[in-house]
XYZ file of N, CA, C and O in Angstrom:
252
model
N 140.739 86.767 59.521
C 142.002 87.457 59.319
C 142.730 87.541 60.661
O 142.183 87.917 61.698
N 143.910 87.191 60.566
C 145.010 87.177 61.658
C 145.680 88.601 61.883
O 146.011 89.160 60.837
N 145.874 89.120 62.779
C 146.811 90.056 62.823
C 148.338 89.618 62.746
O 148.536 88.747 63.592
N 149.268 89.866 62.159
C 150.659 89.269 61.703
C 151.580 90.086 61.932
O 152.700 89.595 61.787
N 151.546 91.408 62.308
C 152.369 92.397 62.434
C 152.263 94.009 62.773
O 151.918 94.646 61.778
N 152.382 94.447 63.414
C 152.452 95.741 63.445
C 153.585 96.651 63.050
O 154.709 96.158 63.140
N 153.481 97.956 62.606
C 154.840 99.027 62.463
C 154.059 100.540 62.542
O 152.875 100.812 62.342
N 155.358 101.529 62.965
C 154.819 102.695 62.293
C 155.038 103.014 61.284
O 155.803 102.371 60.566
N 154.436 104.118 60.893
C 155.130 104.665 59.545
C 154.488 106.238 59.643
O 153.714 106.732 60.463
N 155.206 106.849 58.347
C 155.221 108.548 58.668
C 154.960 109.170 57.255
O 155.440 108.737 56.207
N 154.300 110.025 57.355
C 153.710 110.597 56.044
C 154.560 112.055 55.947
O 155.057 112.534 56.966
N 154.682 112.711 54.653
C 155.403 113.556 54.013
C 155.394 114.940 54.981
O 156.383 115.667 55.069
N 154.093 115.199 55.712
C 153.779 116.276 56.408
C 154.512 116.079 58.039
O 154.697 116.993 58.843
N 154.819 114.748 58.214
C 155.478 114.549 59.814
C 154.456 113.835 60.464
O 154.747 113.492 61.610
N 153.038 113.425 59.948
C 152.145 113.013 60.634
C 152.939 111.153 61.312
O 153.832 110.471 60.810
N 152.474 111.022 62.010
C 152.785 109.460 62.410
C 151.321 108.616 62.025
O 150.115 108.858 61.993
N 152.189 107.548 61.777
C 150.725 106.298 61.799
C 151.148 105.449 62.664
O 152.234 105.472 63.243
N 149.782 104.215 62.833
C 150.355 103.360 63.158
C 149.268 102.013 62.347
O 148.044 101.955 62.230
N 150.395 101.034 61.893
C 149.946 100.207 60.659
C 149.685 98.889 61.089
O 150.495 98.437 61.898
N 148.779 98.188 60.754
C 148.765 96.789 61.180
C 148.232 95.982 59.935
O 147.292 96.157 59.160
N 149.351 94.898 60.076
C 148.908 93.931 58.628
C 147.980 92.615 59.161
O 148.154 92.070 60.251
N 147.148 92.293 58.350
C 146.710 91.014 58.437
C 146.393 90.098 57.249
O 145.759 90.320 56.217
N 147.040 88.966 57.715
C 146.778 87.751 56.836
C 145.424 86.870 56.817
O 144.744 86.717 57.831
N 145.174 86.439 55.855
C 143.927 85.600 55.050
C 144.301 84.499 56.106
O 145.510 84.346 56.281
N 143.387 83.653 56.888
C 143.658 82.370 57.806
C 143.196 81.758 57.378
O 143.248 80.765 58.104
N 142.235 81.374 55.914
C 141.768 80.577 55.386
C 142.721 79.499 54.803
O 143.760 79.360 55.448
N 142.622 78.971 54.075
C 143.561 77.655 53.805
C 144.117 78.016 52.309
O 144.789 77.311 51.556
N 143.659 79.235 52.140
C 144.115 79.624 50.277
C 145.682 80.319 50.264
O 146.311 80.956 51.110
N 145.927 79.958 49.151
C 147.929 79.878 49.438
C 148.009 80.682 47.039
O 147.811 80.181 45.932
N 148.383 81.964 47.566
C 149.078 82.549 48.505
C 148.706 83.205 49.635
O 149.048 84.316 49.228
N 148.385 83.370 50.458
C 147.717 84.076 51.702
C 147.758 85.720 51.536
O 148.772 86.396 51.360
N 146.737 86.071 51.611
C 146.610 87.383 51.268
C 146.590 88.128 52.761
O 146.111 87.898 53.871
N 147.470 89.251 52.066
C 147.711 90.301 53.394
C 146.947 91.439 53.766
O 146.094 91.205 52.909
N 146.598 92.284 54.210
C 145.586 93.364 54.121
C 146.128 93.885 55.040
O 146.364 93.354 56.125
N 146.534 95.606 54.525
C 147.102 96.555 55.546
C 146.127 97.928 55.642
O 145.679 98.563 54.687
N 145.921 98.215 57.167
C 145.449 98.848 57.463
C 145.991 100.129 58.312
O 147.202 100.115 58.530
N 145.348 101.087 58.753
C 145.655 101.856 59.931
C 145.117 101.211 61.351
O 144.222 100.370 61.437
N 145.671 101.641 62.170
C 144.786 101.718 63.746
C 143.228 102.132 63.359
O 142.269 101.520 63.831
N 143.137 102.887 62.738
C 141.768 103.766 63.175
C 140.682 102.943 62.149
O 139.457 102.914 62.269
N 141.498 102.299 61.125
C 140.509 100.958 60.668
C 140.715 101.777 58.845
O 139.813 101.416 58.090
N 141.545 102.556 58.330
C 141.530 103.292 57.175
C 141.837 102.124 56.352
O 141.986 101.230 57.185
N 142.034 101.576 55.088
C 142.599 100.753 54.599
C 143.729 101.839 53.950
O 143.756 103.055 53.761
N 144.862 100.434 53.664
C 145.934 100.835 52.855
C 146.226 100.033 51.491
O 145.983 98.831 51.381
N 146.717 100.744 50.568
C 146.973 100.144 49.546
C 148.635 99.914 49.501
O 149.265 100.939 49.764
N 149.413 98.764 49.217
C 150.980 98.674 49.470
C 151.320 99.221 47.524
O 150.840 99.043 46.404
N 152.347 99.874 48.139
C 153.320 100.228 46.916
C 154.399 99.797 46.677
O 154.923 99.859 45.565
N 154.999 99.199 47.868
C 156.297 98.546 47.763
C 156.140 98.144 49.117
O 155.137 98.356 49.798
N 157.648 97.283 49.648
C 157.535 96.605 50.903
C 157.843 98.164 51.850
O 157.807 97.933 53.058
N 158.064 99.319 51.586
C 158.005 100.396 52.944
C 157.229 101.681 52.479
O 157.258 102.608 53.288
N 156.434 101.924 51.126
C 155.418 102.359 50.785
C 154.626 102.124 50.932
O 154.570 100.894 50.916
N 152.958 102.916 51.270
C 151.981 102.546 51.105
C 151.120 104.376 50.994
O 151.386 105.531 51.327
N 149.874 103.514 50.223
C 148.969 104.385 50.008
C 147.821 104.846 50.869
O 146.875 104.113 50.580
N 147.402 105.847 51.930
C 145.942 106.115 52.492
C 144.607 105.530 51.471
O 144.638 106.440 50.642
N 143.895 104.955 51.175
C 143.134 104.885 49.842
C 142.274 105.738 50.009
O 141.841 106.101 48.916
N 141.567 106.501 51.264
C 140.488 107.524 51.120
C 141.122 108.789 51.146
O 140.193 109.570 50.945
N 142.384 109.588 51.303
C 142.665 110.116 51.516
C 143.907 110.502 49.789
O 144.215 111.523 49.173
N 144.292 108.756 49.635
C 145.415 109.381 48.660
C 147.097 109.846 49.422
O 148.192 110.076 48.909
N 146.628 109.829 50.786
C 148.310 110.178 51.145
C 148.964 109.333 51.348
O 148.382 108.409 51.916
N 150.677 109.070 51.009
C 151.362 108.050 50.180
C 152.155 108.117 52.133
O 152.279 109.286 52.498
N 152.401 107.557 52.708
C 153.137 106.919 53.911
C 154.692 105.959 53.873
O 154.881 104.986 53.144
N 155.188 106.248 54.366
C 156.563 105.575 54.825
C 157.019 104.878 55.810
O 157.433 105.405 56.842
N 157.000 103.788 55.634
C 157.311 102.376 57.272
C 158.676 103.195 57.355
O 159.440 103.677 56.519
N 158.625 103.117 59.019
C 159.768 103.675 59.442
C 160.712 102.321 60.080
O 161.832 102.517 60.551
């Protein structure tokens, strides 16, 4: 997995994140993305500036 991007984003309480996506480098098309936190949490996407905490459940906002 490639790292492809970084952003922040901000949760309902004011907390800050900080998000990093990575892409599948294997040769399979469509290339799958996988978004995470810094601290290694996974995220689940809800839309292109939504996303979900998955252990936590708290819903985040790309700023």
């Amino acid at each position: 997995m490639d790292l492809i991007e970084k952003f922040d984003a901000k949760g309902k309480t004011g907390a800050g994140y900080h998000v990093e996506v990575y892409q599948d480098d294997e040769g399979t098309l469509p290339r799958v993305k996988s978004y995470k936190l810094k601290d290694g949490r996974s995220l689940e996407p809800l839309s292109d500036a939504k996303f979900r905490i998955v252990q936590t459940g708290e819903k985040i906002y790309r700023l």
